[in-house]
């Protein structure tokens, strides 16, 4: 059974820092991995989708990498800003388009 | 990517009543999903709703408690029936899109049962 874990659970950094969020999964046979952000009490906003044949994706200050063999993905945020404060979730799809979500990393960027 | 309108955005309901949540998508999509997010937890899939067939429920979720309709390729509803305080959660609908978009989510319904 696929399990997805995110480390750290919470992170507080000063504005301007580069930071890395980690996501690990137990079954390497995945089709897609997607990173989301969630603001308190709100829905999810898609950040990056990495398909199984890809190693990384970039959007603006965000870069996500995928290493299927080791069951890991990282989300790199460059030059963090207070507006980046949110919970970041990774999710993996192992077939049938159903996602298993990680436990989330609560990020706070201090001005 | 698709744009999903989810209503209501929040509600406070009495125990024993039912609430129907609506999701409207601005394009035709085959696969729609309903998720629950309990306080402080991550998301759990309730069911997959495909047009023209019965919804497929995940372990721990039953049709009598969470009936789902999918009358066409742009619309779905989830009803939370006979509610108890344990049903207080955020409920989210989502769609899967081809073409590199992956999952897109609605804005969520924050339900509080008192």
GROMACS .gro file of N, CA and C in nm, chain B:
model
  342
  112UNK      N    1  -0.594   2.518  -1.773
  112UNK     CA    2  -0.657   2.407  -1.703
  112UNK      C    3  -0.802   2.441  -1.670
  113UNK      N    4  -0.878   2.337  -1.629
  113UNK     CA    5  -1.020   2.357  -1.598
  113UNK      C    6  -1.037   2.448  -1.478
  114UNK      N    7  -1.151   2.517  -1.477
  114UNK     CA    8  -1.188   2.600  -1.362
  114UNK      C    9  -1.309   2.534  -1.297
  115UNK      N   10  -1.302   2.513  -1.166
  115UNK     CA   11  -1.407   2.444  -1.093
  115UNK      C   12  -1.472   2.540  -0.995
  116UNK      N   13  -1.603   2.550  -1.002
  116UNK     CA   14  -1.680   2.630  -0.905
  116UNK      C   15  -1.746   2.534  -0.808
  117UNK      N   16  -1.719   2.552  -0.680
  117UNK     CA   17  -1.773   2.463  -0.578
  117UNK      C   18  -1.859   2.545  -0.483
  118UNK      N   19  -1.978   2.492  -0.454
  118UNK     CA   20  -2.070   2.564  -0.366
  118UNK      C   21  -2.137   2.468  -0.269
  119UNK      N   22  -2.168   2.507  -0.144
  119UNK     CA   23  -2.130   2.635  -0.084
  119UNK      C   24  -1.984   2.635  -0.041
  120UNK      N   25  -1.931   2.751  -0.012
  120UNK     CA   26  -1.792   2.758   0.033
  120UNK      C   27  -1.780   2.715   0.179
  121UNK      N   28  -1.885   2.739   0.255
  121UNK     CA   29  -1.887   2.695   0.394
  121UNK      C   30  -2.031   2.687   0.441
  122UNK      N   31  -2.052   2.605   0.544
  122UNK     CA   32  -2.186   2.594   0.602
  122UNK      C   33  -2.174   2.540   0.743
  123UNK      N   34  -2.268   2.580   0.825
  123UNK     CA   35  -2.281   2.527   0.960
  123UNK      C   36  -2.416   2.457   0.965
  124UNK      N   37  -2.416   2.328   0.997
  124UNK     CA   38  -2.537   2.246   0.988
  124UNK      C   39  -2.567   2.180   1.121
  125UNK      N   40  -2.694   2.151   1.141
  125UNK     CA   41  -2.737   2.079   1.260
  125UNK      C   42  -2.715   1.930   1.240
  126UNK      N   43  -2.680   1.861   1.345
  126UNK     CA   44  -2.665   1.716   1.336
  126UNK      C   45  -2.796   1.652   1.294
  127UNK      N   46  -2.785   1.547   1.216
  127UNK     CA   47  -2.902   1.475   1.167
  127UNK      C   48  -2.954   1.526   1.033
  128UNK      N   49  -2.905   1.640   0.987
  128UNK     CA   50  -2.949   1.694   0.859
  128UNK      C   51  -2.852   1.651   0.748
  129UNK      N   52  -2.883   1.692   0.626
  129UNK     CA   53  -2.800   1.659   0.510
  129UNK      C   54  -2.759   1.787   0.438
  130UNK      N   55  -2.645   1.783   0.373
  130UNK     CA   56  -2.597   1.895   0.294
  130UNK      C   57  -2.551   1.844   0.159
  131UNK      N   58  -2.592   1.913   0.054
  131UNK     CA   59  -2.547   1.877  -0.081
  131UNK      C   60  -2.449   1.982  -0.131
  132UNK      N   61  -2.335   1.935  -0.176
  132UNK     CA   62  -2.227   2.019  -0.228
  132UNK      C   63  -2.223   2.003  -0.379
  133UNK      N   64  -2.210   2.115  -0.448
  133UNK     CA   65  -2.212   2.113  -0.594
  133UNK      C   66  -2.076   2.151  -0.651
  134UNK      N   67  -2.040   2.087  -0.760
  134UNK     CA   68  -1.919   2.123  -0.835
  134UNK      C   69  -1.953   2.138  -0.981
  135UNK      N   70  -1.921   2.254  -1.035
  135UNK     CA   71  -1.943   2.285  -1.176
  135UNK      C   72  -1.808   2.311  -1.242
  136UNK      N   73  -1.782   2.240  -1.352
  136UNK     CA   74  -1.655   2.254  -1.424
  136UNK      C   75  -1.681   2.328  -1.554
  137UNK      N   76  -1.585   2.411  -1.596
  137UNK     CA   77  -1.608   2.492  -1.716
  137UNK      C   78  -1.573   2.418  -1.845
  138UNK      N   79  -1.540   2.291  -1.835
  138UNK     CA   80  -1.515   2.210  -1.954
  138UNK      C   81  -1.557   2.066  -1.924
  139UNK      N   82  -1.570   1.987  -2.028
  139UNK     CA   83  -1.614   1.849  -2.009
  139UNK      C   84  -1.496   1.764  -1.961
  140UNK      N   85  -1.516   1.692  -1.855
  140UNK     CA   86  -1.411   1.606  -1.799
  140UNK      C   87  -1.471   1.470  -1.769
  141UNK      N   88  -1.393   1.368  -1.791
  141UNK     CA   89  -1.442   1.233  -1.767
  141UNK      C   90  -1.438   1.199  -1.619
  142UNK      N   91  -1.328   1.231  -1.555
  142UNK     CA   92  -1.306   1.181  -1.420
  142UNK      C   93  -1.316   1.293  -1.318
  143UNK      N   94  -1.406   1.274  -1.222
  143UNK     CA   95  -1.419   1.367  -1.110
  143UNK      C   96  -1.404   1.287  -0.981
  144UNK      N   97  -1.350   1.354  -0.882
  144UNK     CA   98  -1.321   1.289  -0.755
  144UNK      C   99  -1.370   1.377  -0.641
  145UNK      N  100  -1.410   1.311  -0.532
  145UNK     CA  101  -1.448   1.383  -0.411
  145UNK      C  102  -1.354   1.341  -0.298
  146UNK      N  103  -1.299   1.444  -0.229
  146UNK     CA  104  -1.205   1.420  -0.119
  146UNK      C  105  -1.259   1.482   0.009
  147UNK      N  106  -1.213   1.429   0.121
  147UNK     CA  107  -1.243   1.486   0.251
  147UNK      C  108  -1.110   1.519   0.319
  148UNK      N  109  -1.109   1.632   0.387
  148UNK     CA  110  -0.992   1.670   0.466
  148UNK      C  111  -1.039   1.703   0.606
  149UNK      N  112  -1.016   1.611   0.697
  149UNK     CA  113  -1.054   1.634   0.836
  149UNK      C  114  -0.955   1.731   0.900
  150UNK      N  115  -0.998   1.797   1.008
  150UNK     CA  116  -0.914   1.901   1.070
  150UNK      C  117  -0.772   1.852   1.099
  151UNK      N  118  -0.674   1.924   1.048
  151UNK     CA  119  -0.535   1.892   1.074
  151UNK      C  120  -0.482   1.772   0.999
  152UNK      N  121  -0.562   1.716   0.909
  152UNK     CA  122  -0.522   1.595   0.837
  152UNK      C  123  -0.500   1.626   0.689
  153UNK      N  124  -0.445   1.527   0.619
  153UNK     CA  125  -0.432   1.540   0.475
  153UNK      C  126  -0.561   1.494   0.407
  154UNK      N  127  -0.560   1.486   0.278
  154UNK     CA  128  -0.681   1.454   0.202
  154UNK      C  129  -0.701   1.304   0.190
  155UNK      N  130  -0.826   1.262   0.198
  155UNK     CA  131  -0.864   1.122   0.180
  155UNK      C  132  -0.969   1.115   0.071
  156UNK      N  133  -0.949   1.024  -0.024
  156UNK     CA  134  -1.044   1.008  -0.134
  156UNK      C  135  -1.171   0.942  -0.084
  157UNK      N  136  -1.286   1.005  -0.113
  157UNK     CA  137  -1.416   0.946  -0.080
  157UNK      C  138  -1.462   0.854  -0.193
  158UNK      N  139  -1.465   0.908  -0.315
  158UNK     CA  140  -1.518   0.832  -0.428
  158UNK      C  141  -1.476   0.894  -0.559
  159UNK      N  142  -1.482   0.813  -0.662
  159UNK     CA  143  -1.461   0.855  -0.799
  159UNK      C  144  -1.596   0.860  -0.869
  160UNK      N  145  -1.626   0.971  -0.935
  160UNK     CA  146  -1.757   0.989  -0.999
  160UNK      C  147  -1.737   1.005  -1.148
  161UNK      N  148  -1.774   0.903  -1.225
  161UNK     CA  149  -1.765   0.909  -1.370
  161UNK      C  150  -1.904   0.915  -1.429
  162UNK      N  151  -1.921   0.997  -1.529
  162UNK     CA  152  -2.051   1.015  -1.591
  162UNK      C  153  -2.100   0.886  -1.654
  163UNK      N  154  -2.226   0.855  -1.628
  163UNK     CA  155  -2.287   0.737  -1.689
  163UNK      C  156  -2.268   0.610  -1.611
  164UNK      N  157  -2.207   0.617  -1.495
  164UNK     CA  158  -2.191   0.497  -1.413
  164UNK      C  159  -2.203   0.534  -1.266
  165UNK      N  160  -2.224   0.434  -1.184
  165UNK     CA  161  -2.231   0.456  -1.039
  165UNK      C  162  -2.094   0.501  -0.987
  166UNK      N  163  -2.097   0.583  -0.885
  166UNK     CA  164  -1.972   0.624  -0.823
  166UNK      C  165  -1.903   0.504  -0.758
  167UNK      N  166  -1.772   0.509  -0.756
  167UNK     CA  167  -1.692   0.404  -0.693
  167UNK      C  168  -1.638   0.458  -0.562
  168UNK      N  169  -1.675   0.393  -0.450
  168UNK     CA  170  -1.639   0.442  -0.318
  168UNK      C  171  -1.515   0.372  -0.265
  169UNK      N  172  -1.438   0.447  -0.190
  169UNK     CA  173  -1.318   0.392  -0.125
  169UNK      C  174  -1.358   0.323   0.005
  170UNK      N  175  -1.268   0.243   0.054
  170UNK     CA  176  -1.292   0.171   0.178
  170UNK      C  177  -1.322   0.271   0.290
  171UNK      N  178  -1.429   0.244   0.364
  171UNK     CA  179  -1.467   0.330   0.475
  171UNK      C  180  -1.573   0.433   0.439
  172UNK      N  181  -1.608   0.441   0.312
  172UNK     CA  182  -1.712   0.535   0.267
  172UNK      C  183  -1.822   0.457   0.196
  173UNK      N  184  -1.949   0.490   0.227
  173UNK     CA  185  -2.061   0.417   0.171
  173UNK      C  186  -2.159   0.512   0.105
  174UNK      N  187  -2.232   0.457   0.009
  174UNK     CA  188  -2.323   0.538  -0.072
  174UNK      C  189  -2.436   0.597   0.012
  175UNK      N  190  -2.482   0.525   0.112
  175UNK     CA  191  -2.593   0.577   0.194
  175UNK      C  192  -2.553   0.703   0.268
  176UNK      N  193  -2.427   0.714   0.305
  176UNK     CA  194  -2.379   0.828   0.379
  176UNK      C  195  -2.336   0.941   0.287
  177UNK      N  196  -2.277   0.905   0.173
  177UNK     CA  197  -2.223   1.004   0.079
  177UNK      C  198  -2.276   0.980  -0.063
  178UNK      N  199  -2.404   0.993  -0.087
  178UNK     CA  200  -2.454   0.974  -0.224
  178UNK      C  201  -2.398   1.079  -0.318
  179UNK      N  202  -2.364   1.034  -0.437
  179UNK     CA  203  -2.301   1.120  -0.538
  179UNK      C  204  -2.382   1.113  -0.667
  180UNK      N  205  -2.400   1.227  -0.731
  180UNK     CA  206  -2.461   1.228  -0.864
  180UNK      C  207  -2.362   1.285  -0.964
  181UNK      N  208  -2.371   1.237  -1.087
  181UNK     CA  209  -2.286   1.286  -1.196
  181UNK      C  210  -2.370   1.284  -1.323
  182UNK      N  211  -2.460   1.381  -1.337
  182UNK     CA  212  -2.556   1.377  -1.448
  182UNK      C  213  -2.496   1.407  -1.584
  183UNK      N  214  -2.383   1.479  -1.587
  183UNK     CA  215  -2.319   1.510  -1.716
  183UNK      C  216  -2.170   1.529  -1.695
  184UNK      N  217  -2.099   1.567  -1.800
  184UNK     CA  218  -1.953   1.574  -1.794
  184UNK      C  219  -1.901   1.703  -1.731
  185UNK      N  220  -1.990   1.793  -1.685
  185UNK     CA  221  -1.944   1.918  -1.625
  185UNK      C  222  -1.993   1.940  -1.483
  186UNK      N  223  -2.067   1.846  -1.426
  186UNK     CA  224  -2.134   1.872  -1.299
  186UNK      C  225  -2.139   1.747  -1.214
  187UNK      N  226  -2.125   1.767  -1.080
  187UNK     CA  227  -2.140   1.657  -0.985
  187UNK      C  228  -2.185   1.714  -0.851
  188UNK      N  229  -2.254   1.633  -0.775
  188UNK     CA  230  -2.290   1.670  -0.639
  188UNK      C  231  -2.249   1.559  -0.543
  189UNK      N  232  -2.215   1.600  -0.422
  189UNK     CA  233  -2.189   1.509  -0.310
  189UNK      C  234  -2.282   1.550  -0.197
  190UNK      N  235  -2.356   1.455  -0.144
  190UNK     CA  236  -2.442   1.481  -0.029
  190UNK      C  237  -2.380   1.415   0.094
  191UNK      N  238  -2.372   1.490   0.201
  191UNK     CA  239  -2.331   1.434   0.330
  191UNK      C  240  -2.460   1.416   0.410
  192UNK      N  241  -2.495   1.290   0.437
  192UNK     CA  242  -2.627   1.259   0.494
  192UNK      C  243  -2.619   1.234   0.643
  193UNK      N  244  -2.731   1.264   0.710
  193UNK     CA  245  -2.745   1.233   0.853
  193UNK      C  246  -2.617   1.273   0.928
  194UNK      N  247  -2.586   1.400   0.920
  194UNK     CA  248  -2.455   1.447   0.966
  194UNK      C  249  -2.438   1.441   1.117
  195UNK      N  250  -2.315   1.417   1.157
  195UNK     CA  251  -2.274   1.421   1.297
  195UNK      C  252  -2.151   1.512   1.306
  196UNK      N  253  -2.113   1.554   1.427
  196UNK     CA  254  -1.995   1.641   1.439
  196UNK      C  255  -1.868   1.582   1.375
  197UNK      N  256  -1.859   1.449   1.369
  197UNK     CA  257  -1.742   1.385   1.308
  197UNK      C  258  -1.732   1.411   1.157
  198UNK      N  259  -1.839   1.458   1.098
  198UNK     CA  260  -1.838   1.492   0.954
  198UNK      C  261  -1.783   1.631   0.928
  199UNK      N  262  -1.753   1.705   1.032
  199UNK     CA  263  -1.696   1.839   1.016
  199UNK      C  264  -1.560   1.826   0.948
  200UNK      N  265  -1.551   1.881   0.828
  200UNK     CA  266  -1.431   1.866   0.745
  200UNK      C  267  -1.439   1.968   0.632
  201UNK      N  268  -1.332   1.971   0.554
  201UNK     CA  269  -1.337   2.038   0.425
  201UNK      C  270  -1.360   1.931   0.319
  202UNK      N  271  -1.457   1.952   0.233
  202UNK     CA  272  -1.486   1.859   0.124
  202UNK      C  273  -1.445   1.926  -0.007
  203UNK      N  274  -1.372   1.851  -0.088
  203UNK     CA  275  -1.318   1.908  -0.211
  203UNK      C  276  -1.350   1.819  -0.330
  204UNK      N  277  -1.388   1.880  -0.439
  204UNK     CA  278  -1.401   1.806  -0.563
  204UNK      C  279  -1.279   1.835  -0.650
  205UNK      N  280  -1.247   1.743  -0.735
  205UNK     CA  281  -1.134   1.761  -0.824
  205UNK      C  282  -1.159   1.688  -0.955
  206UNK      N  283  -1.084   1.727  -1.056
  206UNK     CA  284  -1.092   1.662  -1.186
  206UNK      C  285  -0.951   1.627  -1.231
  207UNK      N  286  -0.944   1.523  -1.312
  207UNK     CA  287  -0.818   1.486  -1.374
  207UNK      C  288  -0.822   1.531  -1.519
  208UNK      N  289  -0.717   1.603  -1.561
  208UNK     CA  290  -0.708   1.650  -1.698
  208UNK      C  291  -0.585   1.596  -1.766
  209UNK      N  292  -0.601   1.555  -1.889
  209UNK     CA  293  -0.487   1.516  -1.969
  209UNK      C  294  -0.410   1.641  -2.011
  210UNK      N  295  -0.299   1.621  -2.075
  210UNK     CA  296  -0.224   1.734  -2.128
  210UNK      C  297  -0.132   1.800  -2.029
  211UNK      N  298  -0.095   1.724  -1.924
  211UNK     CA  299   0.005   1.776  -1.832
  211UNK      C  300  -0.050   1.862  -1.719
  212UNK      N  301  -0.181   1.865  -1.700
  212UNK     CA  302  -0.238   1.944  -1.592
  212UNK      C  303  -0.252   1.866  -1.463
  213UNK      N  304  -0.275   1.736  -1.474
  213UNK     CA  305  -0.294   1.657  -1.352
  213UNK      C  306  -0.427   1.688  -1.288
  214UNK      N  307  -0.424   1.698  -1.155
  214UNK     CA  308  -0.543   1.727  -1.079
  214UNK      C  309  -0.565   1.877  -1.067
  215UNK      N  310  -0.691   1.919  -1.080
  215UNK     CA  311  -0.733   2.054  -1.048
  215UNK      C  312  -0.843   2.044  -0.944
  216UNK      N  313  -0.836   2.130  -0.841
  216UNK     CA  314  -0.931   2.123  -0.731
  216UNK      C  315  -1.025   2.241  -0.730
  217UNK      N  316  -1.146   2.216  -0.678
  217UNK     CA  317  -1.234   2.325  -0.643
  217UNK      C  318  -1.184   2.394  -0.518
  218UNK      N  319  -1.252   2.500  -0.480
  218UNK     CA  320  -1.208   2.582  -0.367
  218UNK      C  321  -1.246   2.522  -0.233
  219UNK      N  322  -1.323   2.414  -0.233
  219UNK     CA  323  -1.355   2.346  -0.108
  219UNK      C  324  -1.481   2.398  -0.040
  220UNK      N  325  -1.541   2.309   0.038
  220UNK     CA  326  -1.657   2.342   0.122
  220UNK      C  327  -1.620   2.311   0.265
  221UNK      N  328  -1.622   2.413   0.348
  221UNK     CA  329  -1.586   2.395   0.489
  221UNK      C  330  -1.714   2.370   0.566
  222UNK      N  331  -1.732   2.247   0.613
  222UNK     CA  332  -1.854   2.205   0.681
  222UNK      C  333  -1.829   2.192   0.830
  223UNK      N  334  -1.916   2.257   0.908
  223UNK     CA  335  -1.915   2.241   1.053
  223UNK      C  336  -2.050   2.188   1.095
  224UNK      N  337  -2.050   2.078   1.170
  224UNK     CA  338  -2.174   2.017   1.218
  224UNK      C  339  -2.184   2.039   1.369
  225UNK      N  340  -2.295   2.098   1.409
  225UNK     CA  341  -2.311   2.130   1.553
  225UNK      C  342  -2.427   2.051   1.616
   0.00000   0.00000   0.00000
